[in-house]
Amino acid sequence: MKITDAKVFVGGPGKNYVTLKVMTDEGVYGLGDATLNNRETLPAAYLKDYLIPNLIGKDPRNSEDIWQFFYRGSYFRRGPVAMAAIGAVDMALWDIKAKLANMPLYQLFGGKSREGALVYAHATGADLEDLMDSVARYVEQGYKAVRVQCGIPGMKSASYAVPESKGAKGDFITDFSGIRPKVELWDTDLYIRFMPDALAAVRERFGPDLKILHDVHHRLLPREAAAFAKAVEPINLYWLEDPTPAEDQDAIRIIRQHSTVPIAIGEVFNSIWDCNKLIENELIDFIRVAVTYAGGVTHVKRIVDLAAQHHVRTGFHGAPSHSPISMAAQAHLNAWAPNFGIQEYLVLGTEECDALFPSEHYLKDGAFFVSDAPGIGVDFDEEEANRYSYEAGSHPVVRLEDGTLWNY
Ligand code: CS2
Ligand code: MG
């Protein structure tokens, strides 16, 4: 069996999804997702210029050897661009393998450990009142877990991923007005003064059963993060995410020394070497890697297995930037993983998105149910894809009021 061709598409409804389709001489094809939010053209080029020419003629069933060949063969290893591209190839090869076996992908890992996998939604508010409405809407829809972000009174610009004006909904991360980023102003003191009380108010209003998560987006120094973690301890958070810049694995140590708040980190990691110390030293509780830019199913499964030895559960990244293909690949891992924790999930399910990526996976009562279709269980409509093309966009850049460039 041989790979005969592979194609890359960039575009989608409101997103620049990077979709890989790998064709074989037996007619079976596989799909992968290489979307890297705000840098989408780069994994697409990595695929077209380097990986695809080397894929043609290879036996798609040898996914392990192909992964090692691309990872080791580049000499300059790792990095989000290369790992997203390798991740897409890997997903497509697992898709082919499971289709050949005529089984849903989770069967190849060892079958199901659960039916629905717990998910969390994003509640955001320009202010506390707005936030309460947002949380209430998710609770009414049956969500058991909600990430809670709120605009900070007195902050000169909206803080990361909260709506700019009252009443606006959703996550405002990518600005599609061009490639030059907007500048956000950040004030750590205002944040630390406001946020613990805001989280306490949400706990008070929604009671002890709701799983409340909060994302700091890497904006605190280690000592500040330790103080923040102590302040939110009575709220009994399900997790505190990215409290410090993720490049420094040692930064988490000081938080651990001062607080028992569960820590989640890893959405920006792209290999096991970014998180092995965190996991082996049991400094975190949830690992947030994504199947996309952490090198696909092959590599993420290794991270999950290491985590399982150290009481670390999964909480895969599921920002709206991932296409339904990698979200489904993660759903198969979630169905299997003995150390599954929770899955971030934002309903992509607009009519346009469903038309582009048809599937039978579904969400019900705050849980994600994986389809039993052979493979990853998501298709890709190439005619629909012709409606879309790449649109330039950017993330905000964060400065302190005096102009200092800040973490995120
Ligand atoms: C966020 C992400 O989902 C999350 O936890 O931190 O939305 C992140 O901001 C984006 O993926 C960046 O592209
Ligand atoms: Mg995050």
Short mmCIF file of C-alpha atoms and ligand atoms in Angstrom, two decimals:
data_model
loop_
_atom_site.label_atom_id
_atom_site.label_comp_id
_atom_site.label_asym_id
_atom_site.label_seq_id
_atom_site.Cartn_x
_atom_site.Cartn_y
_atom_site.Cartn_z
CA MET A 1 0.00 0.00 0.00
CA LYS A 2 1.31 3.45 -0.94
CA ILE A 3 0.60 7.13 -0.44
CA THR A 4 -0.07 8.58 -3.90
CA ASP A 5 -0.73 12.26 -3.15
CA ALA A 6 -1.53 14.77 -0.41
CA LYS A 7 -3.15 18.20 -0.50
CA VAL A 8 -3.30 21.14 1.92
CA PHE A 9 -6.24 23.55 2.22
CA VAL A 10 -6.17 26.80 4.24
CA GLY A 11 -9.43 28.53 5.17
CA GLY A 12 -12.79 28.03 6.78
CA PRO A 13 -15.75 29.85 8.27
CA GLY A 14 -14.22 32.62 10.41
CA LYS A 15 -10.97 30.64 10.85
CA ASN A 16 -7.93 29.72 8.83
CA TYR A 17 -8.15 25.95 9.27
CA VAL A 18 -5.17 24.11 7.79
CA THR A 19 -6.47 20.78 6.53
CA LEU A 20 -4.37 17.95 5.14
CA LYS A 21 -5.78 15.17 2.97
CA VAL A 22 -3.56 12.13 2.31
CA MET A 23 -4.55 9.84 -0.60
CA THR A 24 -3.54 6.21 -1.14
CA ASP A 25 -3.46 3.73 -4.01
CA GLU A 26 -6.27 1.77 -2.32
CA GLY A 27 -8.70 4.68 -2.41
CA VAL A 28 -8.69 5.12 1.38
CA TYR A 29 -7.76 8.66 2.44
CA GLY A 30 -6.87 10.26 5.76
CA LEU A 31 -7.44 13.75 7.18
CA GLY A 32 -5.29 15.81 9.51
CA ASP A 33 -5.40 19.29 11.08
CA ALA A 34 -2.31 21.55 11.09
CA THR A 35 -4.04 24.75 12.23
CA LEU A 36 -1.68 27.01 14.18
CA ASN A 37 -3.69 30.06 15.20
CA ASN A 38 -2.26 33.25 13.69
CA ARG A 39 0.59 31.47 11.95
CA GLU A 40 -1.47 29.23 9.68
CA THR A 41 0.47 29.69 6.45
CA LEU A 42 3.64 28.27 8.03
CA PRO A 43 2.59 24.68 8.84
CA ALA A 44 0.89 24.70 5.41
CA ALA A 45 4.24 25.59 3.78
CA TYR A 46 6.10 23.05 5.94
CA LEU A 47 3.71 20.39 4.71
CA LYS A 48 3.87 21.39 1.04
CA ASP A 49 7.60 22.06 0.82
CA TYR A 50 9.04 19.32 3.04
CA LEU A 51 6.67 16.65 4.30
CA ILE A 52 4.38 15.89 1.36
CA PRO A 53 7.22 15.31 -1.16
CA ASN A 54 8.67 12.80 1.31
CA LEU A 55 5.34 11.09 1.93
CA ILE A 56 4.65 10.06 -1.66
CA GLY A 57 5.39 6.36 -2.13
CA LYS A 58 5.56 5.55 1.60
CA ASP A 59 3.34 2.87 3.15
CA PRO A 60 0.79 4.87 5.19
CA ARG A 61 0.42 2.03 7.69
CA ASN A 62 3.94 2.68 9.04
CA SER A 63 2.85 5.75 11.00
CA GLU A 64 5.47 5.29 13.75
CA ASP A 65 8.41 5.14 11.34
CA ILE A 66 7.04 8.07 9.33
CA TRP A 67 6.70 10.12 12.54
CA GLN A 68 10.29 9.33 13.58
CA PHE A 69 11.57 10.00 10.06
CA PHE A 70 10.04 13.49 10.00
CA TYR A 71 10.88 14.35 13.62
CA ARG A 72 14.50 13.18 13.53
CA GLY A 73 15.01 13.86 9.85
CA SER A 74 14.57 17.63 10.16
CA TYR A 75 17.73 17.91 12.34
CA PHE A 76 16.26 21.14 13.84
CA ARG A 77 13.61 19.40 15.89
CA ARG A 78 10.41 20.54 17.58
CA GLY A 79 8.77 23.96 17.50
CA PRO A 80 5.05 24.57 16.91
CA VAL A 81 5.28 24.94 13.11
CA ALA A 82 7.08 21.66 12.47
CA MET A 83 5.10 19.79 15.13
CA ALA A 84 1.75 21.01 13.76
CA ALA A 85 2.74 19.82 10.28
CA ILE A 86 4.01 16.46 11.57
CA GLY A 87 0.87 16.26 13.75
CA ALA A 88 -1.40 16.64 10.72
CA VAL A 89 0.41 13.86 8.84
CA ASP A 90 0.22 11.62 11.90
CA MET A 91 -3.53 12.24 12.36
CA ALA A 92 -4.17 11.45 8.70
CA LEU A 93 -2.19 8.18 8.95
CA TRP A 94 -4.12 7.10 12.09
CA ASP A 95 -7.33 7.99 10.24
CA ILE A 96 -6.25 5.70 7.37
CA LYS A 97 -5.16 2.92 9.75
CA ALA A 98 -8.49 2.92 11.61
CA LYS A 99 -10.44 3.05 8.33
CA LEU A 100 -8.46 0.02 7.10
CA ALA A 101 -9.31 -1.78 10.35
CA ASN A 102 -12.93 -0.67 9.86
CA MET A 103 -12.93 0.58 13.46
CA PRO A 104 -13.32 3.91 15.22
CA LEU A 105 -9.86 5.18 16.18
CA TYR A 106 -10.33 4.70 19.94
CA GLN A 107 -10.46 0.93 19.38
CA LEU A 108 -6.83 0.97 18.26
CA PHE A 109 -5.79 2.49 21.60
CA GLY A 110 -7.60 -0.13 23.70
CA GLY A 111 -11.27 0.75 23.39
CA LYS A 112 -13.52 2.96 25.46
CA SER A 113 -13.05 3.73 29.15
CA ARG A 114 -16.13 5.98 29.24
CA GLU A 115 -19.06 7.07 27.13
CA GLY A 116 -19.42 10.87 27.22
CA ALA A 117 -16.24 12.83 27.97
CA LEU A 118 -16.71 15.84 30.28
CA VAL A 119 -16.20 19.17 28.50
CA TYR A 120 -15.95 22.78 29.62
CA ALA A 121 -17.28 25.87 27.90
CA HIS A 122 -15.99 29.47 27.94
CA ALA A 123 -18.06 31.96 29.92
CA THR A 124 -16.90 35.55 29.48
CA GLY A 125 -18.22 38.89 30.58
CA ALA A 126 -17.27 42.50 30.06
CA ASP A 127 -18.16 42.85 33.76
CA LEU A 128 -19.37 40.60 36.57
CA GLU A 129 -23.06 40.94 35.76
CA ASP A 130 -22.44 40.07 32.14
CA LEU A 131 -20.29 37.13 33.24
CA MET A 132 -23.03 35.75 35.52
CA ASP A 133 -25.44 35.75 32.55
CA SER A 134 -22.89 33.95 30.44
CA VAL A 135 -22.27 31.25 33.09
CA ALA A 136 -26.03 30.86 33.64
CA ARG A 137 -26.59 30.21 29.93
CA TYR A 138 -24.09 27.33 29.97
CA VAL A 139 -25.47 25.86 33.19
CA GLU A 140 -28.98 25.93 31.66
CA GLN A 141 -27.64 24.04 28.64
CA GLY A 142 -26.38 21.28 30.93
CA TYR A 143 -22.67 22.12 31.17
CA LYS A 144 -21.06 20.83 34.37
CA ALA A 145 -17.83 22.80 33.90
CA VAL A 146 -17.25 26.37 32.78
CA ARG A 147 -14.13 28.47 32.29
CA VAL A 148 -14.72 31.91 33.75
CA GLN A 149 -13.01 35.09 32.40
CA CYS A 150 -14.07 38.64 33.16
CA GLY A 151 -13.25 42.22 32.17
CA ILE A 152 -11.32 44.01 34.93
CA PRO A 153 -12.73 47.30 36.23
CA GLY A 154 -10.29 50.12 35.58
CA MET A 155 -8.21 48.17 33.04
CA LYS A 156 -7.50 50.46 30.06
CA SER A 157 -8.34 47.80 27.46
CA ALA A 158 -10.32 44.58 27.52
CA SER A 159 -8.19 41.81 28.96
CA TYR A 160 -7.37 38.82 26.85
CA ALA A 161 -10.30 36.82 25.49
CA VAL A 162 -13.10 38.84 27.06
CA PRO A 163 -15.60 40.89 25.08
CA GLU A 164 -14.86 44.56 24.69
CA SER A 165 -18.35 45.85 25.24
CA LYS A 166 -21.11 44.79 27.52
CA GLY A 167 -23.46 42.32 25.93
CA ALA A 168 -20.93 41.09 23.40
CA LYS A 169 -20.40 37.33 23.54
CA GLY A 170 -17.63 34.95 22.72
CA ASP A 171 -13.88 34.78 22.66
CA PHE A 172 -12.06 37.68 21.06
CA ILE A 173 -8.65 36.33 20.32
CA THR A 174 -7.98 36.71 16.61
CA ASP A 175 -8.44 40.09 15.05
CA PHE A 176 -8.89 39.63 11.31
CA SER A 177 -8.33 43.25 10.43
CA GLY A 178 -4.75 42.55 9.37
CA ILE A 179 -1.38 41.15 10.26
CA ARG A 180 -0.34 43.97 12.62
CA PRO A 181 -1.52 43.21 16.15
CA LYS A 182 -3.61 45.41 18.39
CA VAL A 183 -2.00 46.38 21.68
CA GLU A 184 -3.70 45.43 24.93
CA LEU A 185 -2.79 47.19 28.16
CA TRP A 186 -2.38 45.02 31.23
CA ASP A 187 -2.28 45.87 34.94
CA THR A 188 -1.43 42.96 37.22
CA ASP A 189 -2.44 44.77 40.43
CA LEU A 190 -5.95 45.49 39.14
CA TYR A 191 -6.28 41.86 38.05
CA ILE A 192 -5.15 40.41 41.38
CA ARG A 193 -7.41 42.81 43.31
CA PHE A 194 -10.50 41.94 41.27
CA MET A 195 -10.39 38.37 40.00
CA PRO A 196 -10.42 36.27 43.23
CA ASP A 197 -13.57 38.09 44.40
CA ALA A 198 -15.19 37.68 40.97
CA LEU A 199 -14.51 33.94 41.04
CA ALA A 200 -15.86 33.75 44.61
CA ALA A 201 -19.06 35.50 43.46
CA VAL A 202 -19.51 32.90 40.70
CA ARG A 203 -19.03 30.08 43.23
CA GLU A 204 -21.51 31.71 45.61
CA ARG A 205 -24.15 32.12 42.89
CA PHE A 206 -23.80 28.68 41.23
CA GLY A 207 -23.06 26.49 44.25
CA PRO A 208 -20.49 23.81 45.04
CA ASP A 209 -21.17 21.40 42.15
CA LEU A 210 -20.22 23.58 39.20
CA LYS A 211 -16.66 22.97 38.06
CA ILE A 212 -15.11 26.42 37.74
CA LEU A 213 -11.92 26.90 35.72
CA HIS A 214 -9.88 30.05 35.23
CA ASP A 215 -7.16 30.88 32.67
CA VAL A 216 -4.40 33.36 33.60
CA HIS A 217 -2.90 33.26 30.09
CA HIS A 218 0.67 33.20 31.44
CA ARG A 219 0.45 36.73 32.83
CA LEU A 220 1.76 36.40 36.38
CA LEU A 221 5.28 36.20 37.73
CA PRO A 222 5.88 33.05 39.81
CA ARG A 223 5.52 34.84 43.18
CA GLU A 224 2.39 36.69 42.04
CA ALA A 225 0.92 33.42 40.79
CA ALA A 226 1.57 31.78 44.16
CA ALA A 227 -0.20 34.64 45.93
CA PHE A 228 -3.10 34.44 43.46
CA ALA A 229 -3.38 30.67 43.92
CA LYS A 230 -3.55 31.12 47.71
CA ALA A 231 -6.23 33.80 47.31
CA VAL A 232 -8.47 31.58 45.14
CA GLU A 233 -7.98 28.42 47.22
CA PRO A 234 -11.32 28.74 49.12
CA ILE A 235 -13.21 28.83 45.79
CA ASN A 236 -12.25 25.23 45.05
CA LEU A 237 -11.39 25.73 41.39
CA TYR A 238 -11.33 22.71 39.10
CA TRP A 239 -8.13 24.23 37.73
CA LEU A 240 -6.02 27.32 37.46
CA GLU A 241 -4.58 27.46 33.95
CA ASP A 242 -1.28 28.88 32.69
CA PRO A 243 -0.54 30.90 35.83
CA THR A 244 3.03 31.67 34.67
CA PRO A 245 4.88 31.77 31.33
CA ALA A 246 5.04 28.20 30.10
CA GLU A 247 8.67 28.32 28.97
CA ASP A 248 9.84 28.06 32.60
CA GLN A 249 8.98 24.63 34.01
CA ASP A 250 10.49 25.62 37.38
CA ALA A 251 8.09 28.55 37.81
CA ILE A 252 5.33 26.19 38.92
CA ARG A 253 7.37 25.00 41.91
CA ILE A 254 6.74 28.13 43.97
CA ILE A 255 2.98 27.87 43.36
CA ARG A 256 3.02 24.24 44.51
CA GLN A 257 4.90 25.19 47.67
CA HIS A 258 2.14 27.62 48.67
CA SER A 259 -1.13 26.23 47.38
CA THR A 260 -3.09 23.08 46.64
CA VAL A 261 -5.00 24.66 43.72
CA PRO A 262 -4.93 22.24 40.76
CA ILE A 263 -2.67 23.56 38.01
CA ALA A 264 -3.25 23.07 34.26
CA ILE A 265 -0.62 23.97 31.70
CA GLY A 266 0.55 22.98 28.24
CA GLU A 267 -1.54 24.46 25.42
CA VAL A 268 1.61 26.00 23.93
CA PHE A 269 3.82 22.95 24.43
CA ASN A 270 4.83 20.99 21.38
CA SER A 271 6.71 18.01 22.74
CA ILE A 272 7.17 15.76 25.72
CA TRP A 273 10.41 17.65 26.42
CA ASP A 274 8.41 20.77 27.31
CA CYS A 275 6.52 19.02 30.09
CA ASN A 276 8.46 15.96 31.24
CA LYS A 277 9.85 17.73 34.34
CA LEU A 278 6.46 19.16 35.23
CA ILE A 279 4.93 15.69 34.99
CA GLU A 280 7.70 13.63 36.60
CA ASN A 281 8.05 16.06 39.51
CA GLU A 282 4.26 16.08 39.89
CA LEU A 283 4.11 19.86 39.69
CA ILE A 284 0.89 19.94 37.65
CA ASP A 285 -2.49 18.24 37.74
CA PHE A 286 -3.64 18.56 34.12
CA ILE A 287 -1.68 18.49 30.87
CA ARG A 288 -3.16 20.72 28.15
CA VAL A 289 -1.29 19.72 25.00
CA ALA A 290 -3.14 19.64 21.67
CA VAL A 291 -2.98 16.75 19.23
CA THR A 292 -2.33 19.34 16.51
CA TYR A 293 0.86 21.13 17.52
CA ALA A 294 2.17 18.51 19.91
CA GLY A 295 2.98 16.18 17.04
CA GLY A 296 -0.24 14.25 16.48
CA VAL A 297 -1.73 11.17 18.08
CA THR A 298 1.58 9.26 18.22
CA HIS A 299 3.37 11.85 20.34
CA VAL A 300 0.44 13.02 22.48
CA LYS A 301 -0.34 9.43 23.44
CA ARG A 302 3.24 9.16 24.80
CA ILE A 303 2.65 12.30 26.89
CA VAL A 304 -0.67 10.91 28.17
CA ASP A 305 1.01 7.64 29.16
CA LEU A 306 3.80 9.47 31.03
CA ALA A 307 1.20 11.67 32.76
CA ALA A 308 -0.77 8.61 33.87
CA GLN A 309 2.24 7.42 35.91
CA HIS A 310 2.27 10.71 37.86
CA HIS A 311 -1.39 11.41 38.74
CA VAL A 312 -1.64 13.97 35.94
CA ARG A 313 -4.91 13.99 34.04
CA THR A 314 -5.61 15.23 30.51
CA GLY A 315 -7.30 18.52 29.71
CA PHE A 316 -6.52 18.90 26.02
CA HIS A 317 -6.55 22.32 24.42
CA GLY A 318 -9.76 22.92 22.49
CA ALA A 319 -9.76 26.60 21.59
CA PRO A 320 -11.97 27.43 18.60
CA SER A 321 -8.83 27.56 16.46
CA HIS A 322 -8.66 23.75 16.24
CA SER A 323 -10.58 22.22 13.37
CA PRO A 324 -13.15 19.48 13.97
CA ILE A 325 -10.52 16.97 12.76
CA SER A 326 -8.09 17.42 15.65
CA MET A 327 -10.98 17.89 18.09
CA ALA A 328 -12.25 14.48 16.97
CA ALA A 329 -8.77 12.91 17.23
CA GLN A 330 -8.71 14.21 20.81
CA ALA A 331 -12.20 12.82 21.40
CA HIS A 332 -10.89 9.35 20.52
CA LEU A 333 -8.03 9.75 23.01
CA ASN A 334 -10.51 11.08 25.58
CA ALA A 335 -12.75 8.04 25.13
CA TRP A 336 -9.79 5.77 25.86
CA ALA A 337 -7.39 7.56 28.26
CA PRO A 338 -7.39 6.01 31.74
CA ASN A 339 -6.26 9.41 33.06
CA PHE A 340 -8.79 11.54 31.17
CA GLY A 341 -9.78 14.70 33.06
CA ILE A 342 -11.75 17.14 30.94
CA GLN A 343 -11.83 18.52 27.38
CA GLU A 344 -12.04 22.21 26.45
CA TYR A 345 -14.78 22.42 23.87
CA LEU A 346 -16.30 25.36 22.08
CA VAL A 347 -19.12 24.48 19.79
CA LEU A 348 -17.83 25.05 16.29
CA GLY A 349 -21.07 23.68 14.99
CA THR A 350 -22.23 26.46 12.74
CA GLU A 351 -23.96 25.24 9.61
CA GLU A 352 -20.93 26.29 7.54
CA CYS A 353 -18.50 24.40 9.76
CA ASP A 354 -20.66 21.26 9.75
CA ALA A 355 -20.93 21.45 5.95
CA LEU A 356 -17.15 21.69 5.61
CA PHE A 357 -16.40 18.95 8.17
CA PRO A 358 -19.37 16.53 8.28
CA SER A 359 -19.36 14.11 11.24
CA GLU A 360 -21.56 12.28 13.71
CA HIS A 361 -19.70 13.24 16.86
CA TYR A 362 -22.01 15.12 19.20
CA LEU A 363 -22.27 17.11 22.39
CA LYS A 364 -24.97 16.38 24.98
CA ASP A 365 -25.43 17.50 28.60
CA GLY A 366 -21.92 18.91 28.86
CA ALA A 367 -20.23 15.78 27.51
CA PHE A 368 -18.76 14.88 24.11
CA PHE A 369 -19.75 11.59 22.50
CA VAL A 370 -17.43 10.12 19.91
CA SER A 371 -18.90 8.60 16.76
CA ASP A 372 -18.40 4.94 15.89
CA ALA A 373 -17.63 5.63 12.24
CA PRO A 374 -14.36 4.02 11.07
CA GLY A 375 -11.31 6.27 11.42
CA ILE A 376 -11.36 9.68 13.11
CA GLY A 377 -14.96 10.03 11.94
CA VAL A 378 -14.79 13.46 10.29
CA ASP A 379 -14.99 14.09 6.56
CA PHE A 380 -13.92 17.12 4.53
CA ASP A 381 -16.02 18.59 1.71
CA GLU A 382 -13.61 19.95 -0.88
CA GLU A 383 -16.33 21.81 -2.79
CA GLU A 384 -17.28 23.66 0.38
CA ALA A 385 -13.58 24.35 0.97
CA ASN A 386 -13.42 26.25 -2.33
CA ARG A 387 -15.61 28.94 -0.74
CA TYR A 388 -12.83 29.90 1.68
CA SER A 389 -9.29 31.23 1.60
CA TYR A 390 -6.67 32.54 4.01
CA GLU A 391 -7.44 35.78 5.85
CA ALA A 392 -4.71 37.70 7.64
CA GLY A 393 -5.25 38.11 11.37
CA SER A 394 -3.33 38.50 14.59
CA HIS A 395 -3.35 38.01 18.35
CA PRO A 396 -3.14 41.06 20.57
CA VAL A 397 0.26 42.02 21.97
CA VAL A 398 0.29 42.93 25.65
CA ARG A 399 2.08 45.93 27.14
CA LEU A 400 2.08 47.41 30.60
CA GLU A 401 1.00 51.06 30.75
CA ASP A 402 4.61 52.26 30.68
CA GLY A 403 5.14 50.37 27.42
CA THR A 404 6.89 47.31 28.80
CA LEU A 405 6.05 44.22 26.73
CA TRP A 406 4.41 41.64 28.95
CA ASN A 407 3.98 37.88 29.08
CA TYR A 408 1.27 35.91 27.48
C1 CS2 B 1 -6.84 29.85 25.44
C2 CS2 B 1 -6.72 29.83 23.96
O1 CS2 B 1 -8.39 28.12 25.12
C3 CS2 B 1 -7.55 28.59 25.88
O2 CS2 B 1 -7.30 28.11 26.96
O3 CS2 B 1 -5.72 30.08 26.17
O4 CS2 B 1 -7.92 30.34 23.52
C4 CS2 B 1 -5.59 30.60 23.32
O5 CS2 B 1 -5.71 31.93 23.65
C5 CS2 B 1 -5.63 30.46 21.83
O6 CS2 B 1 -5.57 29.13 21.48
C6 CS2 B 1 -4.49 31.20 21.18
O7 CS2 B 1 -4.53 31.02 19.82
MG MG B 2 -5.57 28.73 27.81
#
